[in-house]
Amino acid sequence: MNKISGFSKLSKNDKIKWIISNHFDGNSNEKNLLKKYWNNDKKIQRIHDDFSENTISNYYMPMGIAPNFNINDQYFTIPMVTEESSVVAAASYAANFWFDKGGFKAKVQDTEKIGEIYFLFDGETKILKSFFKNHKKFLLEKTSHLTKRMKSRGGGIINIQLFDCTNKLENYYKIQVTFNTADSMGANFINSCLEEMSAVFLKKANEYHPFVKKKNEIKVIMSILSNYVPKCIVKAFVKCSIDQLSNTKNIRSKDYIEKFISAIEISKIDTYRAVTHNKGILNGIDAVSIATGNDFRAIEAAIHSYACKSGNYSGLSNAYCSNGEFTFELTIPIPIGTVGGLTNSHPLVDWNLRLLNKPTSNQLMQITACVGLAQNFAAINSLITTGIQKGHMKLHLINILNKFNVNDELKGMAILHFKNKKITYESVYKYLKLNGI
Ligand code: MEV
């Protein structure tokens, strides 16, 4: 196979033609499979084609719904996009469990986002500091054409600071800019402001007499938002009287709570457990983020790095008992938005946001944090009682049955047959063989 140049400029059909002939020996079935996943509505297909470069088909992910979320005394039906079979079921279980125990409560504590201009400077820190002080206002003014609209929506630039990082890396300084991006996730806005600011900063530095006189040079290395957002924080919690946990999975509430709190304590001190614990939280958060058109990689990065803020990676939720009450809580950063990006262009994202009553970004932070907490509750609840495989395997069974294309009647029979039996690929295969597949 030869290197191809100008691939992105080919039409969609020509791209597919090239792929099929170079990777699938020209087999037209392979092309037909790709085409099966195209949308019949050309307008919708066009929208999806344009999301990314070199689109050749659509990759379906299930969009499910977790009903019965009582959040701050409002009821939500939550859209979740995930391929992991048990995630929606787990969120729904937890929503249902907490619904009439006061529900979930959530509060946004802070919404600051950070962008930075990273540069090297080979002169005296004192002179740089005075240059920065004298030009700070100017730098802000020069981005006003970019921040005007954001300001009218309640956002904008909150602060700019110079940091001397030369103790970490020779000649290394940075300008840290703090933003409020209102209802947008704000990545494009932040990066545009930073690039504009860094160009102005460099131009002014090159003209600055004390630098010119001493032949000092500022070398801007890069300007980019940071996905570490320890000041974009939301807290979610559930609370109930200890007695209300008494019927949970047939263990006494005292034993249940003790095990629950131990599970949390282990996540605080054991990295192997902490990462899995937090992954469970993110199962829910990612699913809501994708359903609402948000950058789940940014959210993952923000949350995992926050889990490490003390220097030790640790579990993010807390559980404790006081005055006869059990509290389970989660405090995390969630840089999320409800305007801009995919929220404007993906018809299902728009539908999902309408399902959620068109939340502001703060409301979506609260909703998403509650789903993360719900997911974590469901996981710990299963882990300390029945184990998670019981629930997982039920859904795994359906996936295996679908793989063998079984009809509804046999599917129903198989579900009944495996109700109290161990589900493995082999056991299901054997059962299907016996039943004529
Ligand atoms: C599986 O996707 C998530 C869990 O492993 C989370 C956890 O262990 O807490 C069940």
Tab-separated table of C-alpha atoms and ligand atoms in Angstrom, residues 84 86-87 273 276-281 283 375-376 379-380 383 388 392, ligand 1:
chain	number	residue	atom	x	y	z
A	84	GLU	CA	-21.411	-0.044	29.177
A	86	SER	CA	-24.978	-1.583	33.534
A	87	VAL	CA	-24.369	2.165	33.778
A	273	ARG	CA	-8.888	1.044	44.398
A	276	THR	CA	-11.523	2.204	39.886
A	277	HIS	CA	-13.711	4.003	42.415
A	278	ASN	CA	-13.395	7.251	40.446
A	279	LYS	CA	-13.833	5.436	37.135
A	280	GLY	CA	-17.210	4.333	38.451
A	281	ILE	CA	-18.125	7.967	39.202
A	283	ASN	CA	-19.171	6.174	34.160
A	375	GLN	CA	-23.254	5.870	39.972
A	376	ASN	CA	-20.768	5.647	42.811
A	379	ALA	CA	-21.345	0.593	42.553
A	380	ILE	CA	-20.399	0.588	46.261
A	383	LEU	CA	-19.707	-4.266	45.694
A	388	ILE	CA	-21.296	-6.363	40.718
A	392	HIS	CA	-23.510	-6.965	34.959
B	1	MEV	C1	-17.312	-0.583	36.406
B	1	MEV	O1	-17.414	0.081	35.173
B	1	MEV	C2	-17.243	0.418	37.528
B	1	MEV	C3	-16.954	-0.166	38.889
B	1	MEV	O2	-15.763	-0.952	38.844
B	1	MEV	C4	-16.771	0.991	39.837
B	1	MEV	C5	-16.288	0.613	41.219
B	1	MEV	O3	-15.614	-0.428	41.360
B	1	MEV	O4	-16.526	1.393	42.138
B	1	MEV	C6	-18.066	-1.075	39.352
